[in-house]
XYZ file of C-alpha atoms in Angstrom:
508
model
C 23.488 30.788 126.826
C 23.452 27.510 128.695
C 23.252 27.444 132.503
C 25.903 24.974 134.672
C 24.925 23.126 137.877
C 26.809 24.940 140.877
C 28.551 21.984 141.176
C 30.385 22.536 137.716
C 31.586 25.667 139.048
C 33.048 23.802 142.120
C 34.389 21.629 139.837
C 36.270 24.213 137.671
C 37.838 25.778 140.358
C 38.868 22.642 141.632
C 40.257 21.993 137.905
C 42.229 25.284 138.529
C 43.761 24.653 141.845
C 42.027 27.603 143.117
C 39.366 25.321 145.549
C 40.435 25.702 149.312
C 36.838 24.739 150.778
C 33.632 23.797 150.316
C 30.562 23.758 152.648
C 27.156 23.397 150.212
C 24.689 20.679 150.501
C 24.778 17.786 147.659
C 21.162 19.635 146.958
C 21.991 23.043 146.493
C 25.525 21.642 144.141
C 22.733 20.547 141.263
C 20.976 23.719 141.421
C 21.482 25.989 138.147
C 22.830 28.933 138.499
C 21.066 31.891 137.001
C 24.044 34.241 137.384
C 27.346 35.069 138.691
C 28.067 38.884 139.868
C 30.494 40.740 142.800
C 27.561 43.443 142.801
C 24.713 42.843 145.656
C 22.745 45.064 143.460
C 22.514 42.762 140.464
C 21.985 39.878 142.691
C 18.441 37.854 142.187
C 17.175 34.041 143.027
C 20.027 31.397 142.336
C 22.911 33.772 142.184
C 26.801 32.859 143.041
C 27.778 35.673 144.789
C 31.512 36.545 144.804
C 33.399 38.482 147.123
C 35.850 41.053 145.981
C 37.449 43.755 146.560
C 39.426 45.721 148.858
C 36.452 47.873 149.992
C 34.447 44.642 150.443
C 31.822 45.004 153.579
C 30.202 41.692 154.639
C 26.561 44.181 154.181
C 26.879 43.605 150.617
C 27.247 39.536 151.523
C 23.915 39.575 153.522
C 22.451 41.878 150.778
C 23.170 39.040 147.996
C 22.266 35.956 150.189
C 18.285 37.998 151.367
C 18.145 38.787 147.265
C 18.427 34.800 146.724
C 22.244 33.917 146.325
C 22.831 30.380 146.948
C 26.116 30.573 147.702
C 29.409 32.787 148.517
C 32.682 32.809 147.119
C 35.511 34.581 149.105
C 38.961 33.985 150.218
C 37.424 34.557 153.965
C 34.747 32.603 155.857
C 32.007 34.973 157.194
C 30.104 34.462 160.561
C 26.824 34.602 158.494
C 24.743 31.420 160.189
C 24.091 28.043 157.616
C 25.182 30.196 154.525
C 26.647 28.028 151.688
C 30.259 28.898 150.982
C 33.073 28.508 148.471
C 36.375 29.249 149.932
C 39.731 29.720 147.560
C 43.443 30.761 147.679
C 43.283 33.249 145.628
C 39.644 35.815 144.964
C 41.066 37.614 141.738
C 41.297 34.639 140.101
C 38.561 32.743 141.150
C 36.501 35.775 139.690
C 37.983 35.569 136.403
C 37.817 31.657 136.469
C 33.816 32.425 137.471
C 32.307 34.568 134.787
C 34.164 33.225 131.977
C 32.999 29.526 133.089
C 29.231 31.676 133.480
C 29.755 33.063 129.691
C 30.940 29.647 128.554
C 34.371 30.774 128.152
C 34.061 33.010 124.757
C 37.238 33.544 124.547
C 37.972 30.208 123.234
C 35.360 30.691 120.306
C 36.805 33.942 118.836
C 40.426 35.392 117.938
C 41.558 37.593 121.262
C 44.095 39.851 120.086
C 45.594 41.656 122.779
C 47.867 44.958 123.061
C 49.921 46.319 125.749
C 52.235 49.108 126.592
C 52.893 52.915 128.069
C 51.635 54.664 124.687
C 49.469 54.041 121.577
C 47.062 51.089 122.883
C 43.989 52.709 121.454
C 45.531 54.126 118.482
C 46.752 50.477 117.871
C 43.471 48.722 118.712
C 41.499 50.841 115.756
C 44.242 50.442 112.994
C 44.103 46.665 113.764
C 39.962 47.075 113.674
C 40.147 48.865 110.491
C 42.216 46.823 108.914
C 40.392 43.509 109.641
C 37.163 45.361 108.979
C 38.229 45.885 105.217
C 39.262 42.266 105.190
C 36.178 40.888 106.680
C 34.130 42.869 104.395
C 35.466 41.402 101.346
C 34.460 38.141 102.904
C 31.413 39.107 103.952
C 31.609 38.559 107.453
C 30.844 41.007 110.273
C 33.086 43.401 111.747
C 35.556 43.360 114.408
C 34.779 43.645 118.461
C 36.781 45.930 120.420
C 37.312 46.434 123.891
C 39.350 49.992 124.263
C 39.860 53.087 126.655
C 37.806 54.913 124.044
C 34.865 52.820 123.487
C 33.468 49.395 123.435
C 31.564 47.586 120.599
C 30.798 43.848 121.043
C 28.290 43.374 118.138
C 25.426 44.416 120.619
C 26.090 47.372 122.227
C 28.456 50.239 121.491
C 29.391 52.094 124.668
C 32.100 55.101 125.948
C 34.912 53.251 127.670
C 35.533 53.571 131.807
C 38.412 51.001 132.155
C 41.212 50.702 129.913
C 40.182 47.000 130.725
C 36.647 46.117 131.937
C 36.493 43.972 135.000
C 35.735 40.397 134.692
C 32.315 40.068 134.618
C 32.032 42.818 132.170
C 34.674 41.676 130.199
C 33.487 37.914 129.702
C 30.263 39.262 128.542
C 31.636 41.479 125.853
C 33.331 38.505 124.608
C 30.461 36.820 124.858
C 28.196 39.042 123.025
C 30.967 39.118 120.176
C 30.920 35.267 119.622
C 27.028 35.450 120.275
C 27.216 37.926 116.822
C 29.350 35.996 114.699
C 32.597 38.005 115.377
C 35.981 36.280 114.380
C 38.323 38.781 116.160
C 38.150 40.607 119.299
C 40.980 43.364 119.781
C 41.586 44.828 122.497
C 43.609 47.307 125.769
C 45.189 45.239 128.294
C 46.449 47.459 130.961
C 49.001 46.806 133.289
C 46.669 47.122 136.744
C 44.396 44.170 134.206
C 47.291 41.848 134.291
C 48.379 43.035 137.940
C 45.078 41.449 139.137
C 44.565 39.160 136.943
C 41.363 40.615 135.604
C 42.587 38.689 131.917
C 43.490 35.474 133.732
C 42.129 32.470 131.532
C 42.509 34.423 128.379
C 44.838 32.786 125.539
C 45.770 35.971 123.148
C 46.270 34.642 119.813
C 48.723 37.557 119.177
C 50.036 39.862 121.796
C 51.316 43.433 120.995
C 54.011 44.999 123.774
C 54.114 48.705 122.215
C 56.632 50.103 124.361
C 57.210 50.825 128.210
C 57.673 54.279 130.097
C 57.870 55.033 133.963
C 53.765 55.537 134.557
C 50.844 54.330 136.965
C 53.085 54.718 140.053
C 50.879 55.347 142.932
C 50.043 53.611 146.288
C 47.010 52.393 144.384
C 48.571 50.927 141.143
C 52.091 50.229 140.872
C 54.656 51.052 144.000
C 57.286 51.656 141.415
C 58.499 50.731 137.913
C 59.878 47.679 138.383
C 56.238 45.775 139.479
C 54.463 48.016 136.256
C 57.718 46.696 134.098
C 57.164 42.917 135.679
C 53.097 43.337 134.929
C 53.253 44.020 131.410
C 55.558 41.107 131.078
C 52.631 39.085 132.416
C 50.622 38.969 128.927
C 53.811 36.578 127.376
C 52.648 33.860 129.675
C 48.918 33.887 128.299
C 50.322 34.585 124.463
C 50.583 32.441 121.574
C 52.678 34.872 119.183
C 54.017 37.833 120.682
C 54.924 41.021 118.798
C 57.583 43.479 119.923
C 58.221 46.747 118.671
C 62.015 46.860 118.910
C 62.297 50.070 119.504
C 61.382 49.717 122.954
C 62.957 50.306 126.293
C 63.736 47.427 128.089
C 64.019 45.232 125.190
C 66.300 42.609 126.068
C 63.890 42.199 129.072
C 60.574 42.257 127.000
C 62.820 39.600 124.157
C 63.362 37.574 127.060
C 59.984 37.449 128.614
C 58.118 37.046 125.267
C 60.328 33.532 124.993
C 57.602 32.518 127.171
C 55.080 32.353 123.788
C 55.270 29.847 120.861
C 56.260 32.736 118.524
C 57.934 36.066 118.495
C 57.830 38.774 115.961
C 59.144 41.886 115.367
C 58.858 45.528 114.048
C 60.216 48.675 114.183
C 62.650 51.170 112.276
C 65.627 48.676 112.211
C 66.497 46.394 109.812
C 66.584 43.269 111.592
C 62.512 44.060 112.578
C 60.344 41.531 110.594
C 57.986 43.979 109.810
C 60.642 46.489 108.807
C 59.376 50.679 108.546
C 61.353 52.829 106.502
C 61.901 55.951 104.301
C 58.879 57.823 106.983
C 57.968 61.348 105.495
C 55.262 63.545 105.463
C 53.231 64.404 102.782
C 50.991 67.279 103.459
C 49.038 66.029 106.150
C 49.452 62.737 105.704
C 51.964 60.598 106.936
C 54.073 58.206 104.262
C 56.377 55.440 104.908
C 57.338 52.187 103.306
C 56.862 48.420 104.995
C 58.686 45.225 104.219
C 56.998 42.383 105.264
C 58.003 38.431 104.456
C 54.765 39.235 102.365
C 55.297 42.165 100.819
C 57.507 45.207 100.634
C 54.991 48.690 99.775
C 54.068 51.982 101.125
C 51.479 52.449 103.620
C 49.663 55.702 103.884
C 48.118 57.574 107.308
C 45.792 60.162 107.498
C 45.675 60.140 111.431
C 48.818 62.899 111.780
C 51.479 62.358 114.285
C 54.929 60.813 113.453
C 54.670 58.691 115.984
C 51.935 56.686 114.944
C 54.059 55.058 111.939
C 55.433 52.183 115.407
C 51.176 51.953 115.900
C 50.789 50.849 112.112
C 53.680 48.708 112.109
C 52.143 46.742 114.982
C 49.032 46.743 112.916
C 50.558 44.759 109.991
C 52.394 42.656 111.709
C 49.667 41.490 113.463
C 47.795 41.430 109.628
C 50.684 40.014 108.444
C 51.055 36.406 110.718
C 47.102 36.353 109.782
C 47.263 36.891 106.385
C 45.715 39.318 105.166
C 46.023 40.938 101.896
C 48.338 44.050 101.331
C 45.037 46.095 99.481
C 43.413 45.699 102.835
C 46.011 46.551 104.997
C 46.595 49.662 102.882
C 43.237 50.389 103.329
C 42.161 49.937 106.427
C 45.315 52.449 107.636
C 43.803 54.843 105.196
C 40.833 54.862 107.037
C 41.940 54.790 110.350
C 40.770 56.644 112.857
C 41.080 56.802 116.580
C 38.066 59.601 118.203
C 40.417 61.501 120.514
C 43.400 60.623 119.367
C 45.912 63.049 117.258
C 42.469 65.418 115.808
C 43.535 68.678 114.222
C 41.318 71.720 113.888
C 41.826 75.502 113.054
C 40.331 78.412 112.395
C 39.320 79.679 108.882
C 42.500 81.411 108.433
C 44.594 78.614 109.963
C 46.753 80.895 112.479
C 45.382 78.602 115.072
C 45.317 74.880 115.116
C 44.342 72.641 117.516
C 45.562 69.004 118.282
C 43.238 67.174 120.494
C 45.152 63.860 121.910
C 44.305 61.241 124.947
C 48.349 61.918 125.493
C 48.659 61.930 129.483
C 52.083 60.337 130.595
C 55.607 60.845 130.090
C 55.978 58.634 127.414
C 53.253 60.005 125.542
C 53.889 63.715 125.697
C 57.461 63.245 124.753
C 55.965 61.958 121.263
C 53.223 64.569 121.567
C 56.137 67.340 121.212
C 59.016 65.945 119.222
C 55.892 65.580 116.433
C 54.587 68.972 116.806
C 57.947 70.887 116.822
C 58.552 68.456 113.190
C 55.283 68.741 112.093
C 54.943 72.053 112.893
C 58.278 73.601 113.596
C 57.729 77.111 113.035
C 54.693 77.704 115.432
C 54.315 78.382 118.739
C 53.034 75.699 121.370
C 50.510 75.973 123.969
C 49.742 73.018 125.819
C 46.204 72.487 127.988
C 46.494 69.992 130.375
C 46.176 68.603 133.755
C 46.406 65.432 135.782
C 44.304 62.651 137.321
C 43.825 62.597 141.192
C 44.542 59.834 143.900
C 46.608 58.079 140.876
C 49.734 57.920 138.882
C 51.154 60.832 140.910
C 54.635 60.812 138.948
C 53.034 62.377 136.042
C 52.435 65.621 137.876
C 56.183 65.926 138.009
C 56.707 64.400 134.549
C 54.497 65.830 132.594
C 55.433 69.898 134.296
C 59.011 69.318 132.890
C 58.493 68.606 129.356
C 55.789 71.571 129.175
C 58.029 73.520 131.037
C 60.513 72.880 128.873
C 58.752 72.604 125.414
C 55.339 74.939 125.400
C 55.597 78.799 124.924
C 52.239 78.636 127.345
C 50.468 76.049 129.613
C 46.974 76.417 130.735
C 46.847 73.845 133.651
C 42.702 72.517 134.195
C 40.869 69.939 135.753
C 41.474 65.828 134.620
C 39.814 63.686 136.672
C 40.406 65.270 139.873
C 38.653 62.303 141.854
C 39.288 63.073 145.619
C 42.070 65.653 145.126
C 41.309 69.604 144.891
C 41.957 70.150 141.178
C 43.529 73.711 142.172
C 46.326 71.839 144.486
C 46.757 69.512 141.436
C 47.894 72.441 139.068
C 49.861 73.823 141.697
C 51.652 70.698 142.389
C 52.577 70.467 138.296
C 53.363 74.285 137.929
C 56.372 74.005 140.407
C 57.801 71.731 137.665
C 56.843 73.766 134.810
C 58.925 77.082 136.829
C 61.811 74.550 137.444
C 62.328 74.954 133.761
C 61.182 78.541 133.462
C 58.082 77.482 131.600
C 55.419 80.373 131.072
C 51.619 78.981 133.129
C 48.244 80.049 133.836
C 45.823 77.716 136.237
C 42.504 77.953 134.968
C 40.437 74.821 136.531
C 37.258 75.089 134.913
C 38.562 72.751 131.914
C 36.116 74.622 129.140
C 37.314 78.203 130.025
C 40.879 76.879 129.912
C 40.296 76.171 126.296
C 38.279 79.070 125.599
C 41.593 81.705 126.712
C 44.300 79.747 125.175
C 42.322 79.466 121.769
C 41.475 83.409 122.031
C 44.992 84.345 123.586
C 47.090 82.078 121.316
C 49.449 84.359 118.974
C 49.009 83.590 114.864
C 51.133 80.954 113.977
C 50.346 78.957 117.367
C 49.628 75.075 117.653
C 47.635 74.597 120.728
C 47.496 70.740 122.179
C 44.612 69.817 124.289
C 45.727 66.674 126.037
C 44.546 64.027 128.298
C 40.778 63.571 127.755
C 39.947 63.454 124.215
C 36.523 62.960 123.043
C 35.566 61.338 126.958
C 31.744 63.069 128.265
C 32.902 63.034 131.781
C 35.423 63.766 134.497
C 35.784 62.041 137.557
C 35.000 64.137 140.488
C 34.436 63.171 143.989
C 33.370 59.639 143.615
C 31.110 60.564 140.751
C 31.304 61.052 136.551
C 30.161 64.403 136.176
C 29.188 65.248 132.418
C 31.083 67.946 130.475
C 31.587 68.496 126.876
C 34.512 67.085 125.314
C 37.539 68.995 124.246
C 36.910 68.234 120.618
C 33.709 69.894 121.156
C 35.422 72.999 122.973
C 37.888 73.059 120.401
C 35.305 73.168 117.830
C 33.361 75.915 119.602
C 36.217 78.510 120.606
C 37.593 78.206 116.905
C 34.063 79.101 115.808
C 33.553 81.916 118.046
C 37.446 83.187 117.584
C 36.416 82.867 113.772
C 33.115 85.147 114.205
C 35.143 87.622 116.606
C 37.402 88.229 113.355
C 34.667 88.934 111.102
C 32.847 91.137 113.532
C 36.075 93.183 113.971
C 37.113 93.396 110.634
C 33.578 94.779 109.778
């Protein structure tokens, strides 16, 4: 990768309006600079530090600068003697602005396709991967990078996901690393909080996706209410070339009029007026059926991933295929393929009495699909839900997410989900008062394993049990640190085993 002179970073931030100040030495401007970073840890000999952060501490400055750092970014001047600095009006950008001008800006070398909303992101990002994946291998060209809240892959390295959306310097090297391998097409999650602080800034999408929007991330730490998370998705139009907008969203008329902001808009959904236009949606066995018109084509589209709700995820899918092209055989295809780990996985003992759904669902939106699916899909079962919610964060979901179990599970067992900083005990507590609001049945079991354990053994034959919120992730968040754990499709796996041997044992 080729290395700039500081002084082409001055200049680029200049170019961006984002320069405020400048104190460095005409000699220490035509220095190169080995690397860019916001962690004193990574610093080394010819490094641009960059100051960020709420938590900053002017230690990690002086910890930079006596590693080597030549110079300091920030949107502050610190009382460190004779120290280079860079001053700007605005830190969040200047860090995006920074690592992308480090990784040569990638993201003008490859296809960004980016995809926003309350529900389905992931799900979204893999039948779009899949899909281009089949088409790419009939040219015989590499895959597709992706950048998800499952996992990463960027033609280097594949790694578990712990943003939604990396922060910039991360996420300029995955790009990088994807043109570096001779990707075409990037896809990836672009949270709200992303385009809040403008972790994305300097990114062109190709095509944007806006899935859909539900009240969610409402904290003191994310959004202060629904209006600024509403207002941050809208964000994406303005770095979009053709948006696409599910039109069965809330908000529409908003998200219609935002999306002007792009060169193109299309559409999809279950209405006839959508440009990519679903109908005639009906299950087939497990699968899931439905037909597509297109200004391409007009066929039937098959998906083994269950959950009704998933047929909006595939529509987004084609249309994006569609404005690129791509043949009908592939599209077919890919969705055939499609998988998301985590997302909508069914498993059951031998007999099938018991089966499991695990799903990442987790917010209001979410679990409101998560049931009206079941209670079609399975409508003459019983449902036990395992769940729990995130400390520190998105507090409205504790209230949220009690109702519609409360109101739609025969049985909650209420665990551990990233407690963070928060007692995961008060957490349950907190979402159980919601749960007796609508006279729902709960047990709080916080060790997250053993919750899955008693609701497999103690579910009734002819139960559906859905194990929400984590997925396939190896970790939770606890106290500052990610503690490993095994993952509920693991648990699920395990208890259906062992409920499976019980059986045998006692029928011996």
């Amino acid at each position: 990768m080729e290395k700039n002179k500081l002084i082409n970073y001055i200049e680029e931030l200049k170019k961006q309006n984002l320069l405020l100040e400048e104190n460095i030495s005409e000699e220490i401007k035509e220095k190169l600079v080995e690397n860019v970073t916001y962690d004193s840890r990574k610093a080394k000999e010819n490094t641009l530090f960059l100051c960020k952060g709420a938590k900053f501490k002017v230690e990690y400055l002086e910890s930079a600068l006596n590693s080597g750092a030549i110079a300091y970014v920030s949107d502050e001047q610190y009382k460190i003697e004779d120290k280079p600095y860079i001053l700007v009006n605005n830190i969040r950008r200047a860090i995006a602005v920074l690592t992308s001008s480090y990784n040569n800006n990638p993201q003008n070398e490859i296809n960004m396709i980016g995809i926003t909303g309350t529900k389905g992101k992931s799900t979204t990002s893999y039948y779009i991967k899949y899909i281009l994946d089949e088409y790419m291998k009939d040219l015989n060209k590499n895959e597709t990078a992706i950048i998800s809240s499952i996992d990463t892959y960027d033609g280097k390295e594949r790694s578990e996901a712990v943003l939604t959306t990396p922060e910039p310097e991360e996420l300029f090297m995955r790009i990088r690393n994807a043109v570096d391998s001779n990707m075409e097409n990037l896809v990836m999650e672009v949270c709200s909080q992303a385009l809040k602080i403008e972790r994305v800034y300097g990114i062109l999408y190709k095509y944007g996706i806006f899935l859909n929007i539900s009240e969610d991330h409402i904290s003191n730490i994310e959004h202060k209410d629904y209006q600024e998370y509403l207002e941050s998705k809208l964000k994406m139009f303005e770095q979009t070339e053709t948006s696409i907008i599910n039109l069965n969203t809330d908000e529409l008329n908003t998200v219609l009029n935002a999306a002007k902001k792009s060169k193109k808009i299309i559409t999809f959904g279950n209405t006839e007026n959508a440009d990519v236009y679903g109908y005639n949606i009906r299950k087939e066995g497990m699968n899931t059926v439905f037909n597509v018109r297109t200004k391409n084509f007009d066929e039937e589209i098959l998906l083994t991933m269950p959950g009704l709700f998933n047929v909006e995820n595939a529509l987004a899918a084609i249309a994006v295929a569609t404005e690129m092209n791509i043949p009908y055989k592939n599209i077919y295809n890919g969705l055939k393929k499609a998988k998301a780990s985590g997302r909508m996985e069914v498993y059951s003992n031998k007999s099938q009495e018991v089966v499991v759904i695990v799903d990442y669902a987790h917010n209001k939106l979410s679990f409101e699909k998560l049931y009206e699916s079941t209670i079609k899909e399975y409508p003459k079962r019983e449902i036990i839900t395992v769940f729990g919610c995130p400390g520190n964060h998105a507090q409205n979901r504790r209230k949220d997410l009690g109702e519609l179990s409360g109101r739609y599970s025969n049985m909650n067992y209420l665990t551990m989900e990233d407690p963070r900083n928060e007692d995961p005990e008060e957490i349950c507590k907190e979402i159980s008062t919601y749960i007796e609001k609508e006279n729902g049945k709960y047990k709080i079991i916080t060790d997250r394993g053993e919750a899955i354990k008693e609701a497999i053994f103690d579910a009734k034959p002819n139960s559906v049990i859905l194990i929400t919120g984590k997925g396939n992730e190896t970790v939770q968040f606890i106290k500052g640190k990610y503690v490993e754990c095994l993952t509920d499709v693991q648990y699920a796996k395990k208890y259906l085993k062992e409920l499976d041997d019980k059986k045998t044992k006692n029928n011996k």
